[in-house]
Coordinates of C-alpha atoms in Angstrom, one line a residue:
Chain A
M1 CA -114.3 -177.4 -153.6
G2 CA -117.1 -174.2 -154.2
E3 CA -116.9 -171.2 -155.8
M4 CA -114.3 -169.6 -154.8
I5 CA -114.3 -165.5 -154.0
N6 CA -111.3 -163.6 -152.7
G7 CA -109.9 -166.8 -152.1
I8 CA -112.2 -167.7 -149.7
D9 CA -115.2 -171.0 -150.2
V10 CA -118.1 -169.5 -150.9
E11 CA -120.4 -172.4 -149.8
K12 CA -117.7 -172.8 -146.8
L13 CA -118.5 -169.4 -145.7
R14 CA -121.9 -169.9 -145.9
E15 CA -121.9 -173.0 -144.7
L16 CA -120.1 -171.1 -141.6
L17 CA -122.5 -168.3 -141.2
K18 CA -125.6 -170.9 -141.0
Q19 CA -123.6 -172.6 -137.8
A20 CA -123.0 -168.8 -136.3
G21 CA -126.3 -168.6 -136.3
E22 CA -127.6 -171.4 -134.7
N23 CA -125.1 -173.5 -132.9
R24 CA -125.4 -171.8 -129.8
E25 CA -122.0 -173.6 -128.9
F26 CA -120.3 -172.3 -131.6
V27 CA -121.4 -168.9 -131.1
S28 CA -119.8 -169.0 -127.8
K29 CA -116.2 -170.3 -128.5
I30 CA -115.8 -167.3 -131.0
N31 CA -117.1 -164.7 -128.6
K32 CA -113.8 -165.4 -126.1
W33 CA -110.3 -164.5 -126.4
S34 CA -107.7 -165.1 -125.3
A35 CA -103.5 -163.9 -124.8
R36 CA -100.7 -164.7 -122.6
V37 CA -97.8 -161.9 -122.7
R38 CA -94.3 -163.1 -120.8
W39 CA -91.6 -160.8 -119.9
L40 CA -88.5 -161.9 -121.4
G41 CA -86.5 -161.7 -118.7
S42 CA -84.6 -159.0 -119.6
G43 CA -85.1 -155.0 -121.3
F44 CA -88.8 -154.0 -123.3
N45 CA -89.0 -157.7 -124.5
F46 CA -91.9 -159.7 -124.6
R47 CA -93.7 -162.4 -126.0
S48 CA -97.2 -163.1 -126.7
Y49 CA -98.7 -166.4 -127.0
V50 CA -102.3 -166.8 -128.4
R51 CA -103.5 -170.7 -129.6
N52 CA -101.0 -171.8 -131.0
H53 CA -99.1 -168.9 -131.8
S54 CA -96.4 -166.5 -130.9
F55 CA -95.0 -163.1 -131.5
L56 CA -92.7 -160.7 -129.8
I57 CA -93.1 -156.7 -128.0
S58 CA -91.1 -154.2 -127.5
E59 CA -90.1 -150.9 -127.8
P60 CA -87.7 -148.4 -130.2
S61 CA -84.9 -147.6 -129.7
E62 CA -85.2 -144.3 -128.9
L63 CA -87.6 -145.4 -125.9
G64 CA -85.3 -147.6 -124.4
G65 CA -86.3 -151.2 -126.1
P66 CA -84.4 -153.3 -128.5
D67 CA -86.6 -152.3 -131.5
S68 CA -86.5 -156.4 -132.2
S69 CA -90.8 -156.0 -133.2
P70 CA -93.4 -153.3 -133.4
N71 CA -94.5 -152.2 -129.8
A72 CA -97.7 -152.8 -128.2
V73 CA -99.7 -149.2 -128.9
E74 CA -97.9 -150.6 -132.8
Y75 CA -100.1 -153.9 -132.3
V76 CA -103.6 -152.1 -131.4
I77 CA -103.3 -149.7 -134.5
S78 CA -102.0 -152.8 -136.3
A79 CA -104.9 -154.9 -134.8
L80 CA -107.6 -152.8 -136.1
G81 CA -105.8 -152.6 -139.1
A82 CA -106.4 -156.4 -140.4
C83 CA -109.8 -156.3 -138.5
Y84 CA -111.0 -153.7 -141.0
A85 CA -108.9 -155.9 -143.5
T86 CA -110.4 -159.3 -142.7
G87 CA -114.0 -157.3 -142.2
F88 CA -113.7 -156.1 -146.2
I89 CA -112.3 -159.7 -147.7
L90 CA -115.7 -160.9 -145.5
N91 CA -118.5 -159.0 -146.8
A92 CA -117.1 -158.1 -150.1
T93 CA -117.3 -162.4 -150.0
K94 CA -120.8 -162.3 -149.0
R95 CA -122.1 -159.8 -151.5
G96 CA -119.9 -161.6 -154.1
V97 CA -117.5 -159.0 -155.1
R98 CA -113.7 -159.8 -155.7
V99 CA -110.7 -157.8 -154.4
R100 CA -108.4 -157.5 -156.3
N101 CA -105.9 -155.3 -153.8
L102 CA -106.3 -154.0 -150.0
E103 CA -104.6 -152.2 -148.1
I104 CA -105.1 -150.5 -144.4
A105 CA -102.6 -148.1 -143.6
L106 CA -103.5 -146.6 -139.8
E107 CA -102.4 -144.0 -137.6
G108 CA -102.5 -143.2 -134.2
E109 CA -102.4 -140.2 -132.3
I110 CA -101.6 -140.2 -128.4
D111 CA -103.2 -138.2 -126.4
N112 CA -100.3 -137.0 -123.8
I113 CA -97.4 -140.2 -124.2
L114 CA -95.4 -138.1 -120.8
V115 CA -98.1 -139.7 -118.8
F116 CA -97.0 -143.0 -119.0
L117 CA -93.4 -142.1 -118.9
G118 CA -94.5 -140.4 -115.4
L119 CA -93.5 -137.2 -116.7
S120 CA -97.1 -135.7 -116.9
S121 CA -100.7 -136.1 -115.2
E122 CA -102.4 -133.0 -117.7
G123 CA -104.7 -136.2 -120.1
H124 CA -104.3 -139.6 -120.8
P125 CA -101.4 -141.7 -122.5
G126 CA -104.4 -143.1 -124.8
Y127 CA -104.4 -143.1 -128.0
K128 CA -107.1 -140.1 -128.4
R129 CA -107.4 -140.0 -132.1
I130 CA -106.6 -143.1 -135.0
Y131 CA -106.5 -143.0 -138.6
A132 CA -108.0 -145.6 -140.7
K133 CA -107.6 -144.8 -144.1
A134 CA -108.3 -148.2 -146.8
Y135 CA -107.3 -148.2 -150.5
V136 CA -109.4 -150.7 -152.1
D137 CA -108.9 -152.1 -155.4
A138 CA -111.9 -154.1 -156.5
E139 CA -114.9 -155.7 -159.6
A140 CA -117.4 -153.3 -158.0
D141 CA -118.4 -149.8 -158.3
E142 CA -117.4 -147.1 -155.8
R143 CA -120.8 -146.8 -154.3
T144 CA -120.8 -150.6 -153.7
I145 CA -117.0 -149.9 -152.3
K146 CA -118.1 -147.6 -149.8
E147 CA -120.9 -149.6 -148.5
I148 CA -118.5 -152.3 -147.6
W149 CA -116.5 -150.7 -145.9
E150 CA -119.1 -148.3 -143.9
E151 CA -120.1 -152.2 -143.3
T152 CA -116.6 -153.2 -142.1
V153 CA -116.9 -150.6 -140.3
R154 CA -120.1 -151.2 -138.1
T155 CA -119.0 -154.0 -137.3
S156 CA -115.8 -154.3 -137.0
P157 CA -115.0 -156.1 -133.1
V158 CA -111.6 -154.7 -132.5
G159 CA -113.2 -151.0 -134.2
N160 CA -115.8 -151.3 -130.9
T161 CA -113.7 -152.8 -129.0
L162 CA -111.9 -148.5 -129.2
T163 CA -114.7 -147.2 -129.6
R164 CA -117.1 -148.8 -127.5
S165 CA -114.3 -148.1 -124.5
V166 CA -114.7 -151.6 -123.0
E167 CA -114.1 -152.3 -119.0
V168 CA -110.9 -154.0 -118.5
I169 CA -110.7 -155.5 -115.8
P170 CA -107.2 -155.6 -114.2
E171 CA -106.0 -158.2 -111.2
V172 CA -102.4 -158.7 -110.4
K173 CA -101.5 -161.6 -108.2
V174 CA -97.8 -162.1 -106.7
V175 CA -96.2 -165.6 -107.2
R176 CA -92.8 -166.2 -105.1
Chain B
M1 CA -78.0 -129.0 -187.5
S2 CA -77.7 -126.2 -188.9
K3 CA -81.1 -125.9 -189.8
L4 CA -82.4 -124.9 -186.5
P5 CA -82.3 -121.3 -185.2
L6 CA -82.1 -120.0 -182.0
F7 CA -83.6 -120.8 -179.4
P8 CA -84.9 -123.9 -180.5
V9 CA -88.1 -124.6 -179.0
T10 CA -88.3 -128.2 -177.8
V11 CA -89.9 -130.1 -174.8
V12 CA -89.1 -132.2 -172.5
G13 CA -91.0 -135.2 -173.6
S14 CA -94.6 -136.8 -171.8
W15 CA -98.2 -135.0 -173.2
P16 CA -101.2 -135.9 -171.1
R17 CA -102.9 -138.7 -171.7
P18 CA -106.6 -139.4 -172.6
R19 CA -108.6 -140.8 -170.9
W20 CA -109.4 -143.7 -173.9
L21 CA -105.7 -144.4 -174.0
L22 CA -105.8 -144.9 -169.8
E23 CA -108.2 -147.4 -170.4
A24 CA -106.3 -148.9 -173.0
L25 CA -102.8 -149.0 -171.0
R26 CA -105.1 -150.5 -168.4
L27 CA -106.6 -153.5 -170.4
K28 CA -103.2 -153.6 -171.7
R29 CA -101.5 -154.3 -168.3
E30 CA -104.4 -156.7 -167.2
G31 CA -103.2 -158.4 -170.3
K32 CA -106.9 -158.2 -172.4
I33 CA -105.5 -156.3 -174.8
S34 CA -102.7 -157.6 -177.5
Q35 CA -99.8 -155.5 -177.8
E36 CA -100.9 -154.6 -181.2
E37 CA -104.2 -153.6 -180.3
F38 CA -103.2 -151.2 -177.7
D39 CA -100.1 -149.7 -180.5
S40 CA -103.2 -148.7 -183.2
I41 CA -104.7 -147.1 -180.0
A42 CA -101.6 -145.2 -178.7
D43 CA -101.0 -144.0 -182.4
E44 CA -103.7 -141.9 -182.8
A45 CA -102.8 -140.6 -179.1
V46 CA -99.3 -140.2 -180.9
L47 CA -100.7 -138.0 -183.5
L48 CA -103.1 -135.5 -181.2
A49 CA -99.9 -134.9 -178.8
V50 CA -97.6 -134.8 -182.0
K51 CA -100.8 -132.3 -183.3
Y52 CA -100.7 -130.0 -180.4
Q53 CA -97.0 -129.6 -180.5
E54 CA -96.5 -128.9 -184.6
D55 CA -99.3 -126.4 -184.3
A56 CA -97.7 -125.1 -180.7
G57 CA -94.8 -124.0 -183.1
V58 CA -92.0 -126.9 -181.1
E59 CA -89.4 -127.2 -182.8
I60 CA -88.5 -130.6 -181.8
L61 CA -90.9 -132.6 -180.7
S62 CA -91.5 -135.3 -179.0
D63 CA -94.2 -138.6 -179.4
G64 CA -95.8 -137.5 -175.5
E65 CA -94.0 -140.5 -174.3
Q66 CA -97.3 -141.9 -174.8
R67 CA -96.6 -145.7 -175.0
R68 CA -95.4 -145.5 -171.6
D69 CA -97.0 -145.8 -168.3
N70 CA -94.5 -143.6 -167.2
F71 CA -90.3 -142.3 -167.7
Y72 CA -89.0 -145.5 -167.1
S73 CA -91.4 -147.9 -166.1
F74 CA -92.0 -148.9 -169.2
V75 CA -88.3 -150.6 -169.8
A76 CA -90.1 -153.8 -168.5
D77 CA -92.3 -153.9 -171.7
K78 CA -89.2 -153.5 -173.4
I79 CA -86.4 -155.6 -172.3
R80 CA -86.6 -159.1 -171.0
G81 CA -85.7 -159.1 -167.2
I82 CA -87.0 -156.7 -165.9
E83 CA -89.9 -157.0 -164.7
L84 CA -92.8 -154.4 -163.0
K85 CA -93.3 -155.1 -159.0
T86 CA -95.5 -153.5 -156.9
V87 CA -94.2 -152.4 -153.9
A88 CA -96.4 -154.3 -151.9
E89 CA -94.5 -157.1 -153.8
I90 CA -90.9 -156.6 -153.1
V91 CA -91.8 -154.8 -149.8
D92 CA -90.0 -157.9 -147.3
L93 CA -86.6 -157.0 -149.0
V94 CA -86.3 -152.9 -148.4
P95 CA -84.0 -152.8 -145.3
D96 CA -85.3 -149.3 -144.8
K97 CA -89.3 -149.9 -144.4
S98 CA -90.0 -146.8 -142.4
R99 CA -88.5 -144.7 -145.0
F100 CA -90.7 -146.3 -147.2
E101 CA -94.1 -145.9 -145.5
T102 CA -93.1 -141.6 -145.2
V103 CA -93.3 -142.3 -148.5
L104 CA -96.3 -143.9 -149.3
R105 CA -98.0 -141.3 -146.9
S106 CA -96.8 -138.4 -148.5
L107 CA -97.9 -139.9 -151.3
D108 CA -101.2 -141.1 -150.1
V109 CA -101.0 -144.2 -152.6
P110 CA -101.1 -147.9 -151.3
A111 CA -97.8 -150.2 -151.9
F112 CA -100.1 -151.9 -154.6
S113 CA -100.2 -149.7 -156.4
I114 CA -97.0 -148.0 -156.8
R115 CA -95.1 -150.7 -159.3
N116 CA -91.5 -150.4 -160.0
P117 CA -89.2 -151.8 -162.5
V118 CA -87.1 -154.5 -160.8
V119 CA -84.2 -156.6 -162.4
T120 CA -85.7 -160.6 -162.3
S121 CA -82.8 -162.1 -165.1
R122 CA -80.0 -161.4 -167.4
L123 CA -81.3 -158.2 -169.5
E124 CA -82.0 -158.6 -173.2
V125 CA -83.4 -156.0 -175.3
G126 CA -87.0 -157.2 -177.6
A127 CA -88.0 -156.3 -181.0
R128 CA -89.4 -152.8 -180.9
G129 CA -85.6 -152.0 -178.7
I130 CA -86.7 -149.6 -176.0
A131 CA -87.6 -146.6 -178.6
R132 CA -87.2 -147.4 -181.8
D133 CA -90.7 -148.6 -182.2
E134 CA -92.0 -145.1 -181.1
A135 CA -89.4 -143.7 -183.5
S136 CA -90.5 -145.5 -186.1
F137 CA -93.6 -144.6 -185.6
L138 CA -93.0 -140.9 -185.9
K139 CA -90.4 -140.5 -187.9
N140 CA -93.5 -141.1 -190.2
H141 CA -95.3 -138.8 -188.9
T142 CA -93.8 -135.8 -188.5
R143 CA -90.9 -133.5 -189.5
A144 CA -90.5 -132.2 -187.3
L145 CA -86.7 -132.9 -185.7
I146 CA -87.3 -135.4 -183.2
K147 CA -86.6 -135.8 -179.6
I148 CA -86.8 -139.1 -177.8
P149 CA -86.2 -139.1 -174.0
L150 CA -85.1 -142.7 -172.0
P151 CA -84.6 -143.7 -169.0
G152 CA -81.0 -143.0 -168.0
P153 CA -78.3 -145.3 -166.9
Y154 CA -78.2 -144.3 -163.0
L155 CA -81.8 -143.8 -163.1
L156 CA -82.6 -147.7 -164.2
T157 CA -79.5 -149.1 -162.0
R158 CA -81.0 -146.7 -159.0
S159 CA -84.4 -148.3 -159.3
S160 CA -84.3 -151.8 -160.1
W161 CA -81.7 -153.2 -158.5
V162 CA -83.3 -155.4 -156.0
P163 CA -80.6 -157.3 -153.3
G164 CA -82.5 -160.8 -153.0
I165 CA -83.9 -160.5 -156.7
S166 CA -81.2 -158.9 -159.2
D167 CA -78.1 -160.1 -157.5
K168 CA -78.9 -163.5 -158.7
H169 CA -78.8 -162.3 -161.6
Y170 CA -75.6 -159.6 -161.5
R171 CA -72.9 -159.9 -159.8
S172 CA -73.3 -155.8 -158.0
R173 CA -75.4 -153.4 -158.5
E174 CA -72.6 -151.8 -160.4
E175 CA -72.0 -154.7 -162.6
L176 CA -75.8 -153.6 -163.3
G177 CA -75.6 -150.1 -164.8
Y178 CA -72.9 -151.3 -166.9
E179 CA -75.0 -153.1 -168.6
Y180 CA -77.6 -151.0 -168.6
A181 CA -75.0 -148.7 -170.4
K182 CA -74.7 -150.9 -173.1
I183 CA -77.9 -151.7 -173.6
L184 CA -78.2 -147.1 -174.4
R185 CA -75.5 -147.4 -176.1
D186 CA -76.7 -149.3 -178.6
E187 CA -80.2 -147.6 -178.7
I188 CA -79.3 -144.4 -178.7
I189 CA -77.0 -145.8 -181.9
A190 CA -80.2 -147.1 -183.8
L191 CA -82.3 -143.8 -183.0
R192 CA -79.3 -141.7 -184.5
D193 CA -79.9 -144.4 -187.4
L194 CA -83.5 -143.7 -187.6
G195 CA -83.0 -140.6 -187.6
V196 CA -83.8 -139.6 -184.3
F197 CA -81.7 -135.9 -183.7
F198 CA -81.9 -135.8 -179.9
V199 CA -82.1 -138.5 -176.9
Q200 CA -82.8 -137.2 -173.8
L201 CA -81.3 -139.3 -170.7
D202 CA -83.6 -138.7 -168.0
E203 CA -82.2 -138.7 -164.3
P204 CA -83.8 -137.0 -162.0
V205 CA -83.0 -138.6 -158.9
L206 CA -79.4 -137.1 -158.9
S207 CA -82.1 -134.1 -157.7
E208 CA -83.5 -136.9 -154.2
V209 CA -79.3 -138.1 -154.3
V210 CA -78.1 -134.9 -153.1
Y211 CA -81.7 -133.0 -151.1
G212 CA -81.5 -135.5 -148.5
P213 CA -83.0 -138.3 -146.5
D214 CA -84.2 -135.6 -144.4
Q215 CA -86.5 -135.1 -147.4
S216 CA -87.3 -138.5 -147.9
Q217 CA -90.6 -137.7 -147.8
Q218 CA -90.5 -136.4 -150.8
T219 CA -88.5 -138.5 -152.6
F220 CA -89.2 -140.4 -156.0
M221 CA -90.8 -143.7 -155.5
C222 CA -88.1 -146.0 -157.4
A223 CA -85.4 -144.2 -155.9
A224 CA -86.9 -144.6 -152.1
L225 CA -86.4 -148.6 -152.4
F226 CA -83.3 -148.8 -151.1
S227 CA -81.3 -146.3 -148.2
R228 CA -79.2 -144.0 -149.5
R229 CA -76.1 -144.5 -150.3
N230 CA -73.0 -141.9 -149.9
P231 CA -73.9 -138.7 -151.9
R232 CA -70.7 -138.4 -153.4
E233 CA -70.1 -141.6 -154.8
E234 CA -73.4 -141.9 -156.1
L235 CA -73.0 -138.4 -158.0
E236 CA -69.9 -140.0 -159.1
F237 CA -71.4 -143.7 -160.0
A238 CA -74.2 -141.7 -161.7
V239 CA -71.2 -139.9 -163.7
E240 CA -69.3 -143.1 -164.7
L241 CA -72.9 -144.8 -165.9
I242 CA -73.3 -141.3 -168.3
N243 CA -69.8 -140.9 -170.0
E244 CA -69.7 -145.0 -170.7
T245 CA -73.2 -144.6 -172.5
V246 CA -72.8 -142.4 -174.5
K247 CA -69.0 -143.5 -174.9
G248 CA -67.9 -143.0 -178.6
V249 CA -71.3 -142.0 -180.0
S250 CA -72.0 -139.6 -182.6
G251 CA -74.6 -138.1 -184.8
I252 CA -77.6 -137.6 -182.2
K253 CA -77.9 -135.2 -180.4
V254 CA -77.6 -136.3 -176.6
G255 CA -78.5 -134.7 -173.7
I256 CA -79.5 -135.3 -169.7
H257 CA -82.4 -134.1 -168.2
V258 CA -82.2 -133.5 -164.3
C259 CA -85.9 -132.6 -162.0
R260 CA -86.6 -132.5 -158.6
G261 CA -89.8 -134.0 -159.9
N262 CA -92.8 -133.0 -161.2
W263 CA -95.3 -135.4 -160.5
S264 CA -97.6 -133.5 -158.5
R265 CA -99.0 -130.0 -158.2
R266 CA -98.7 -128.9 -154.8
E267 CA -95.2 -127.5 -154.2
D268 CA -94.8 -129.1 -151.2
A269 CA -94.9 -132.4 -152.3
L270 CA -91.9 -132.1 -154.6
L271 CA -87.6 -131.6 -153.4
K272 CA -86.4 -128.3 -153.6
G273 CA -82.8 -127.3 -154.0
D274 CA -80.1 -125.4 -156.4
Y275 CA -78.1 -127.4 -158.6
V276 CA -75.5 -126.1 -156.7
P277 CA -74.1 -129.6 -154.7
L278 CA -74.8 -130.9 -158.0
M279 CA -72.6 -128.6 -161.2
P280 CA -69.7 -130.0 -160.4
Y281 CA -71.6 -133.8 -161.7
L282 CA -73.3 -132.6 -163.8
A283 CA -69.8 -130.4 -165.9
E284 CA -68.5 -133.9 -166.0
T285 CA -70.9 -136.2 -168.2
K286 CA -70.5 -135.8 -172.4
V287 CA -73.0 -135.0 -172.8
E288 CA -74.0 -132.0 -175.0
Q289 CA -77.1 -130.6 -173.3
L290 CA -78.3 -130.5 -170.2
V291 CA -82.0 -130.0 -170.2
L292 CA -82.7 -128.4 -166.9
E293 CA -86.0 -126.3 -164.7
F294 CA -85.6 -123.4 -164.2
A295 CA -89.9 -121.7 -163.7
T296 CA -89.7 -121.8 -160.3
P297 CA -88.0 -120.7 -157.6
R298 CA -87.9 -124.8 -156.1
A299 CA -85.0 -125.2 -158.8
G300 CA -82.3 -122.2 -157.2
D301 CA -81.2 -119.6 -159.5
V302 CA -79.6 -119.7 -163.1
E303 CA -76.6 -118.4 -160.9
A304 CA -75.7 -122.3 -159.8
L305 CA -75.0 -122.7 -164.0
R306 CA -72.5 -120.1 -164.6
D307 CA -69.3 -121.7 -163.2
Y308 CA -70.1 -124.9 -164.4
I309 CA -71.8 -125.1 -168.1
G310 CA -68.2 -125.2 -170.6
D311 CA -69.7 -125.1 -173.6
K312 CA -72.8 -127.2 -173.2
E313 CA -76.4 -126.7 -173.9
L314 CA -78.9 -126.0 -172.0
G315 CA -81.9 -127.3 -172.3
F316 CA -83.4 -123.9 -170.7
G317 CA -87.0 -124.7 -167.9
V318 CA -89.0 -121.3 -169.1
V319 CA -92.3 -123.0 -168.3
N320 CA -94.2 -125.0 -165.3
P321 CA -95.4 -127.4 -166.2
R322 CA -97.8 -127.5 -163.5
T323 CA -100.1 -124.4 -163.1
D324 CA -103.2 -123.7 -165.0
E325 CA -101.5 -120.1 -165.4
V326 CA -100.1 -119.6 -169.0
E327 CA -96.5 -117.4 -168.6
K328 CA -96.4 -114.8 -170.8
P329 CA -93.6 -114.8 -173.8
S330 CA -92.4 -111.1 -172.4
E331 CA -91.7 -113.7 -168.7
I332 CA -89.7 -116.4 -170.8
V333 CA -88.1 -113.8 -172.6
A334 CA -86.4 -112.3 -169.0
R335 CA -85.9 -115.4 -167.6
V336 CA -83.9 -116.2 -170.6
E337 CA -82.0 -112.7 -171.3
K338 CA -81.2 -113.5 -167.2
I339 CA -78.9 -116.4 -168.3
L340 CA -77.9 -114.4 -171.6
R341 CA -75.6 -112.3 -169.2
F342 CA -73.0 -115.9 -169.3
M343 CA -74.5 -117.9 -171.9
D344 CA -74.2 -117.1 -176.1
P345 CA -77.4 -117.0 -177.5
G346 CA -76.4 -120.2 -179.5
K347 CA -76.4 -122.7 -176.9
I348 CA -80.2 -121.8 -175.9
Y349 CA -82.9 -124.3 -176.1
L350 CA -86.1 -123.5 -174.4
N351 CA -87.9 -126.5 -173.3
P352 CA -90.7 -127.0 -170.3
D353 CA -89.2 -127.6 -166.7
C354 CA -90.5 -131.3 -167.4
G355 CA -93.5 -133.5 -168.9
F356 CA -97.0 -132.3 -168.6
G357 CA -98.2 -136.1 -167.4
T358 CA -94.5 -137.8 -165.9
F359 CA -97.4 -140.6 -165.2
A360 CA -99.8 -142.0 -166.8
E361 CA -102.5 -141.7 -164.3
A362 CA -101.6 -138.4 -162.9
P363 CA -100.8 -135.9 -165.6
V364 CA -100.0 -132.5 -164.1
N365 CA -102.2 -130.2 -167.2
T366 CA -104.6 -130.5 -169.5
P367 CA -104.1 -130.5 -173.0
K368 CA -105.4 -127.0 -173.6
T369 CA -103.1 -125.3 -171.0
A370 CA -100.3 -127.4 -171.5
F371 CA -100.4 -126.6 -175.8
N372 CA -100.8 -122.9 -174.8
K373 CA -97.6 -123.3 -172.6
L374 CA -95.6 -124.6 -175.7
R375 CA -97.1 -121.5 -177.8
S376 CA -96.0 -118.4 -175.2
M377 CA -92.8 -120.5 -175.4
R378 CA -92.7 -120.0 -179.7
I379 CA -93.7 -116.8 -179.3
A380 CA -90.8 -116.0 -176.9
A381 CA -89.0 -117.5 -178.8
E382 CA -89.5 -115.0 -181.9
E383 CA -89.0 -112.3 -179.9
L384 CA -85.8 -113.1 -178.8
R385 CA -84.3 -114.7 -182.6
R386 CA -85.6 -111.1 -183.6
I387 CA -83.9 -109.4 -180.9
Y388 CA -80.2 -111.6 -181.6
G389 CA -81.0 -112.6 -184.7
E390 CA -81.1 -116.2 -187.2
R391 CA -78.1 -118.4 -186.5

């Protein structure tokens, strides 16, 4: 095992980055992601299947759900936070910075939730603003930490998905 | 005790720590310096805190809680069986996680930065006692009377009982509470034997108990870990533990300090509400003195005490520890005169509302301003003595 920083084998990380820079097949594999979300047959209960994992999605009780898990919009901000956290650890490790603690607090503000509920046509039911604040305790000066954070935000896949308004191609197929 | 004049000037406990002490606290926490190395640095900080208090004219002084990271978690260093765990480490065990998130947001802190003492095995006090080391050093370096603040039994129980961890070692929160009461009683007796004049049991979470869940964003971190129970039952439990702690103790003054938290300069970040709902319970405690805050409107009117103070002494909060503005002696005199409408002058001590640095990393004032506030209190005390005579 090579040098470990933040629990990551630095040598293996270098190899991975080298492969990503040279191997088109590998790049095409990590360029596409998929998920399948299935209604569980009753109420606001859903399960998402991704690779060999699955997780629940529901709604809080005030929106008529069983409150058995986060809802879809909470997963969106969680995904953004997880993406920032992943990027931060990646970028810190690349620079040899040991991170002692990292936490990202997120808060999203929906433009107009009444559109989702069919009670208004003003505005839209998506997030209009998401606050993401990183709390970092790392063995580096403040400037370095800020540089790592800026790099993380600039290169975040989920962050870019949200800020560049991805083209979504919806389709429905009726099955009997 | 006869040597004390009327309106003795005292403190609630903490004093702003110097930067070099904060660095030493961090190094000790990270295990990079030994207890002995830390103590030799902290000794110097205590001497500074003592000097400031003596020069300001404080008559019953503390060591500024310089050796402590805050008013309660330091017990993890003193009592085996208590470990400091970050909120991030225990949040999965917290039933009401969303309330917790609200608290973190209001404080603008990450879960990894808040450390809470958690009972992780049976408790046993170490050789230095909870504050015996502090008292011994202080006794050698001041001729003034000494006050030692200790976290109260209810505060300790409420903050360190984490179901899923603590219940493997104590059958119930109540059993743990009684264990704390016994430990604190032994400590108070040991402190008395060392020559300590006054032990103050800090129970700031009592105000959190009464000023409900709708204000949870303004709560004390330690008490926020688990859902609130019925306030009446909690207050009765607190009184029971306090009385168990002081049972049979004599020869030392014991008081309890109850405030609304004074850890932030932002008035809106702190709890507010008067002492009215608390007084029937505080009146039931068998302590000699209630150390209460009254320097800001959020603590309500002194009239809350009229029917309940009985023959207890009052440690009267007359200056706000969190402001730059120094209260004039005349303002302090006026505040005291208001309470003299129903209290005997011989029962009133003057103190700030709270400490000047409840949390080591977040002092609410500079030593200079803190000194000036204490000085102003002493001048006010002299004026009051001129009016009301010597004891």
